[in-house]
Amino acid sequence: MWLSYMSRNTMLGLKSSRINKMLGAKEMPKHVALTMGGQLSYAKAHNVSIEEIYKMMFSKINWLLDLQINMNIPIITAYVLTGDVKESPHFSTIIDKLVELFENLRNNSRIYDNKIKISVLGKWYDLPGRAVEPIKSIIDETRDYDSFFLNLCINYDGKEEIVDACRILGRRIQAGKIDIESIDRESIKDNIYSSYFLPPDIVIKTGPEKNLNGFLLWDTTNSHTYFSGKSWLKFNEKDFEKAVEDWRKGRAIHA
């Protein structure tokens, strides 16, 4: 599987001379994970309504998708909404904007032209039906694509991901399908939400906070972590390149 989508990626055209130069000379990560933080502080600083903030925040996922194609990164995983989103006083507004996001993604021709598989990690199916239906639609429509992979973590909690994996293994033990002594790290990996994907090479944290909030808790043990300090809404291509360069320097040190 890995070889199939890597070979497809090498055939894709690159869109800017700067990226061409960068890719031609230097190694790029295969899997980039990033958070979408700093929205509330941005809203206060710029006197922007919560409704507009979430619209801007979600709309920028289309920019991320373009970046993935242009930089030829096979896998990108974005932390969109945490597992406590239902507790937000703005929950209804957030869901409205989430519905808009997935309707826009379904109409984004670049997803279909570039065979981008959209996956949603987390308990998104526990959200209101008006959000669940468009999510299911884009997942189904891109199910067989394998040139690029864009994962969106929605209603996601890293600890719950591991707990859910343990529950699955527990049920299999109870049913006599596996022996308890056969459980190892690989068994856990095979049953977490991101079981299909390689662990991230780098995690990019946007926003002012210096924590990852349990983002891909199992998979990021050995990932390079880059704290941008910029809010997601101000984060741009140049910032992304700086993060990748930081990852590259880290690899050189440990080589």
Short mmCIF file of C-alpha atoms in Angstrom, two decimals:
data_model
loop_
_atom_site.label_atom_id
_atom_site.label_comp_id
_atom_site.label_asym_id
_atom_site.label_seq_id
_atom_site.Cartn_x
_atom_site.Cartn_y
_atom_site.Cartn_z
CA MET A 1 0.00 0.00 0.00
CA TRP A 2 2.75 2.41 1.00
CA LEU A 3 4.66 1.78 -2.20
CA SER A 4 1.54 2.30 -4.33
CA TYR A 5 0.78 5.77 -3.11
CA MET A 6 4.41 6.79 -2.93
CA SER A 7 4.84 5.89 -6.62
CA ARG A 8 1.75 7.90 -7.54
CA ASN A 9 3.03 10.89 -5.59
CA THR A 10 6.30 11.02 -7.51
CA MET A 11 4.31 11.66 -10.69
CA LEU A 12 2.49 14.73 -9.40
CA GLY A 13 3.47 18.15 -10.72
CA LEU A 14 4.87 20.71 -8.28
CA LYS A 15 3.42 24.21 -8.36
CA SER A 16 6.09 26.70 -7.32
CA SER A 17 9.77 27.14 -8.05
CA ARG A 18 10.56 27.58 -4.37
CA ILE A 19 8.94 24.26 -3.50
CA ASN A 20 10.59 22.62 -6.50
CA LYS A 21 13.98 23.74 -5.21
CA MET A 22 13.15 22.59 -1.70
CA LEU A 23 11.92 19.16 -2.77
CA GLY A 24 14.69 18.64 -5.27
CA ALA A 25 17.46 19.01 -2.74
CA LYS A 26 16.01 17.97 0.61
CA GLU A 27 14.08 15.21 2.28
CA MET A 28 10.42 15.77 3.08
CA PRO A 29 8.35 14.09 5.81
CA LYS A 30 5.92 11.36 4.80
CA HIS A 31 3.42 12.20 7.54
CA VAL A 32 2.85 15.64 9.03
CA ALA A 33 0.46 16.14 11.95
CA LEU A 34 -0.59 19.61 13.05
CA THR A 35 -2.96 21.32 15.44
CA MET A 36 -5.31 24.19 14.64
CA GLY A 37 -4.85 26.32 17.74
CA GLY A 38 -4.95 29.93 18.86
CA GLN A 39 -8.45 30.78 17.59
CA LEU A 40 -9.85 32.30 20.77
CA SER A 41 -6.85 34.58 21.35
CA TYR A 42 -7.03 35.60 17.69
CA ALA A 43 -10.73 36.42 18.04
CA LYS A 44 -10.10 38.62 21.07
CA ALA A 45 -7.15 40.40 19.49
CA HIS A 46 -8.99 41.13 16.24
CA ASN A 47 -12.52 41.55 17.61
CA VAL A 48 -13.84 38.74 15.41
CA SER A 49 -17.03 36.83 16.25
CA ILE A 50 -16.88 33.16 17.22
CA GLU A 51 -18.98 32.30 14.17
CA GLU A 52 -16.51 34.00 11.85
CA ILE A 53 -13.52 32.48 13.65
CA TYR A 54 -14.72 28.91 13.12
CA LYS A 55 -15.63 29.67 9.54
CA MET A 56 -12.10 30.95 8.93
CA MET A 57 -10.56 28.08 10.87
CA PHE A 58 -12.37 25.36 8.91
CA SER A 59 -12.04 27.11 5.55
CA LYS A 60 -8.27 27.00 5.91
CA ILE A 61 -8.38 23.22 5.64
CA ASN A 62 -8.73 23.75 1.88
CA TRP A 63 -5.43 25.68 2.03
CA LEU A 64 -3.89 22.75 3.90
CA LEU A 65 -5.11 20.37 1.23
CA ASP A 66 -3.47 22.49 -1.48
CA LEU A 67 -0.26 22.62 0.55
CA GLN A 68 -0.25 18.84 0.84
CA ILE A 69 -0.56 18.43 -2.93
CA ASN A 70 1.98 21.12 -3.79
CA MET A 71 4.57 19.85 -1.31
CA ASN A 72 3.87 16.23 -2.18
CA ILE A 73 3.29 15.07 1.40
CA PRO A 74 1.55 11.68 1.41
CA ILE A 75 -0.18 11.99 4.79
CA ILE A 76 -1.38 15.01 6.75
CA THR A 77 -3.37 14.74 9.98
CA ALA A 78 -5.03 17.84 11.43
CA TYR A 79 -6.46 18.21 14.95
CA VAL A 80 -9.73 19.98 14.14
CA LEU A 81 -11.99 19.54 17.20
CA THR A 82 -11.22 18.10 20.63
CA GLY A 83 -13.27 15.46 22.42
CA ASP A 84 -14.87 18.03 24.71
CA VAL A 85 -16.38 20.07 21.87
CA LYS A 86 -19.92 19.25 23.07
CA GLU A 87 -19.21 21.20 26.26
CA SER A 88 -18.50 24.40 24.35
CA PRO A 89 -21.11 27.17 24.73
CA HIS A 90 -20.63 27.69 20.99
CA PHE A 91 -21.33 24.05 20.09
CA SER A 92 -24.26 24.76 17.76
CA THR A 93 -22.27 27.39 15.86
CA ILE A 94 -19.29 25.06 15.59
CA ILE A 95 -21.49 22.32 14.12
CA ASP A 96 -22.98 24.76 11.60
CA LYS A 97 -19.51 25.65 10.37
CA LEU A 98 -18.41 22.01 10.40
CA VAL A 99 -21.30 21.14 8.10
CA GLU A 100 -20.21 23.96 5.77
CA LEU A 101 -16.65 22.61 5.80
CA PHE A 102 -17.63 19.14 4.62
CA GLU A 103 -20.04 20.47 2.04
CA ASN A 104 -17.18 22.59 0.67
CA LEU A 105 -14.81 19.63 0.69
CA ARG A 106 -17.29 17.58 -1.30
CA ASN A 107 -17.26 20.33 -3.92
CA ASN A 108 -13.48 20.68 -4.01
CA SER A 109 -12.40 19.22 -7.36
CA ARG A 110 -8.77 18.93 -6.24
CA ILE A 111 -9.75 16.10 -3.88
CA TYR A 112 -11.05 14.04 -6.79
CA ASP A 113 -8.45 15.13 -9.33
CA ASN A 114 -5.60 14.18 -6.98
CA LYS A 115 -7.24 11.07 -5.44
CA ILE A 116 -7.11 12.33 -1.86
CA LYS A 117 -8.61 9.96 0.68
CA ILE A 118 -10.39 11.88 3.46
CA SER A 119 -10.55 10.09 6.82
CA VAL A 120 -12.05 11.39 10.05
CA LEU A 121 -10.55 10.18 13.33
CA GLY A 122 -12.38 10.40 16.64
CA LYS A 123 -15.99 9.98 17.73
CA TRP A 124 -17.42 12.14 14.97
CA TYR A 125 -20.38 9.76 14.73
CA ASP A 126 -21.55 11.05 18.14
CA LEU A 127 -22.09 14.53 16.72
CA PRO A 128 -25.54 15.74 15.57
CA GLY A 129 -26.87 14.00 12.46
CA ARG A 130 -26.60 17.15 10.35
CA ALA A 131 -22.82 16.95 10.78
CA VAL A 132 -22.52 13.17 10.58
CA GLU A 133 -24.15 12.83 7.15
CA PRO A 134 -21.77 15.09 5.16
CA ILE A 135 -18.81 13.52 6.97
CA LYS A 136 -19.97 10.04 5.97
CA SER A 137 -20.48 11.21 2.40
CA ILE A 138 -16.92 12.50 1.87
CA ILE A 139 -15.47 9.40 3.56
CA ASP A 140 -17.48 7.14 1.25
CA GLU A 141 -16.73 9.16 -1.88
CA THR A 142 -12.96 9.05 -1.32
CA ARG A 143 -12.76 5.58 0.21
CA ASP A 144 -10.78 4.03 -2.64
CA TYR A 145 -8.35 6.91 -3.20
CA ASP A 146 -4.72 6.35 -2.25
CA SER A 147 -2.54 9.09 -3.76
CA PHE A 148 -2.79 11.34 -0.69
CA PHE A 149 -4.33 10.95 2.74
CA LEU A 150 -5.87 13.84 4.67
CA ASN A 151 -6.99 12.87 8.18
CA LEU A 152 -9.19 15.20 10.22
CA CYS A 153 -9.42 14.58 13.97
CA ILE A 154 -12.93 15.58 15.04
CA ASN A 155 -14.43 15.04 18.51
CA TYR A 156 -11.06 13.40 19.15
CA ASP A 157 -9.38 12.54 22.45
CA GLY A 158 -5.99 10.81 22.48
CA LYS A 159 -6.60 8.95 25.73
CA GLU A 160 -10.01 7.74 24.53
CA GLU A 161 -8.35 6.45 21.37
CA ILE A 162 -6.13 4.16 23.45
CA VAL A 163 -9.00 3.17 25.77
CA ASP A 164 -11.10 2.20 22.74
CA ALA A 165 -8.25 0.07 21.41
CA CYS A 166 -8.00 -1.69 24.77
CA ARG A 167 -11.75 -2.33 24.75
CA ILE A 168 -11.52 -3.95 21.32
CA LEU A 169 -8.67 -6.18 22.48
CA GLY A 170 -10.55 -7.00 25.69
CA ARG A 171 -13.59 -8.16 23.73
CA ARG A 172 -11.40 -10.34 21.51
CA ILE A 173 -9.81 -11.91 24.58
CA GLN A 174 -13.25 -12.47 26.09
CA ALA A 175 -14.41 -14.13 22.87
CA GLY A 176 -11.37 -16.41 22.89
CA LYS A 177 -10.03 -15.01 19.63
CA ILE A 178 -6.66 -13.94 21.03
CA ASP A 179 -4.53 -14.81 24.04
CA ILE A 180 -3.75 -12.07 26.55
CA GLU A 181 -0.03 -12.85 26.30
CA SER A 182 -0.08 -12.09 22.58
CA ILE A 183 -0.90 -8.41 23.16
CA ASP A 184 2.01 -6.11 22.38
CA ARG A 185 2.63 -2.61 21.05
CA GLU A 186 1.74 -3.69 17.55
CA SER A 187 -1.62 -4.99 18.80
CA ILE A 188 -2.43 -1.57 20.23
CA LYS A 189 -1.35 0.17 17.01
CA ASP A 190 -3.52 -2.17 14.96
CA ASN A 191 -6.62 -1.09 16.89
CA ILE A 192 -6.26 2.68 17.29
CA TYR A 193 -8.02 5.11 14.96
CA SER A 194 -4.85 5.73 12.97
CA SER A 195 -3.95 2.05 12.56
CA TYR A 196 -3.81 2.43 8.77
CA PHE A 197 -1.10 5.10 8.83
CA LEU A 198 2.57 5.49 9.67
CA PRO A 199 3.24 7.54 12.82
CA PRO A 200 3.89 11.25 12.11
CA ASP A 201 7.43 12.33 11.34
CA ILE A 202 6.63 15.75 12.78
CA VAL A 203 3.89 17.36 14.87
CA ILE A 204 3.42 21.08 14.28
CA LYS A 205 1.74 22.87 17.19
CA THR A 206 0.07 26.15 16.29
CA GLY A 207 -1.24 28.62 18.85
CA PRO A 208 0.40 29.98 22.02
CA GLU A 209 0.03 26.88 24.22
CA LYS A 210 3.02 24.60 24.75
CA ASN A 211 1.14 21.30 24.88
CA LEU A 212 -0.31 18.80 22.41
CA ASN A 213 -3.54 18.03 24.31
CA GLY A 214 -3.14 14.30 23.74
CA PHE A 215 -2.98 14.66 19.95
CA LEU A 216 -2.19 11.24 18.43
CA LEU A 217 -1.01 10.19 21.87
CA TRP A 218 0.11 6.69 20.90
CA ASP A 219 1.67 7.56 17.56
CA THR A 220 3.70 10.66 18.45
CA THR A 221 6.09 9.09 20.97
CA ASN A 222 9.04 9.48 18.61
CA SER A 223 7.73 12.33 16.46
CA HIS A 224 9.62 15.60 16.17
CA THR A 225 7.58 18.39 17.78
CA TYR A 226 7.67 21.95 16.50
CA PHE A 227 5.98 24.79 18.42
CA SER A 228 5.15 27.49 15.91
CA GLY A 229 3.75 30.06 18.35
CA LYS A 230 1.52 31.38 15.56
CA SER A 231 -2.22 30.89 15.54
CA TRP A 232 -3.59 28.53 12.92
CA LEU A 233 -5.20 31.47 11.12
CA LYS A 234 -1.84 33.25 10.72
CA PHE A 235 0.15 30.11 9.96
CA ASN A 236 1.34 30.16 6.35
CA GLU A 237 3.42 28.23 3.84
CA LYS A 238 6.65 29.87 4.98
CA ASP A 239 5.92 28.82 8.58
CA PHE A 240 5.27 25.29 7.37
CA GLU A 241 8.61 25.24 5.57
CA LYS A 242 10.36 26.46 8.76
CA ALA A 243 8.80 23.60 10.69
CA VAL A 244 9.92 21.06 8.11
CA GLU A 245 13.43 22.52 8.14
CA ASP A 246 13.49 22.17 11.94
CA TRP A 247 12.48 18.52 11.55
CA ARG A 248 15.21 18.03 8.97
CA LYS A 249 17.85 19.48 11.31
CA GLY A 250 16.66 17.16 14.06
CA ARG A 251 17.07 14.16 11.78
CA ALA A 252 20.59 15.26 10.91
CA ILE A 253 21.52 15.49 14.60
CA HIS A 254 20.24 11.98 15.33
CA ALA A 255 21.59 10.41 12.14
#
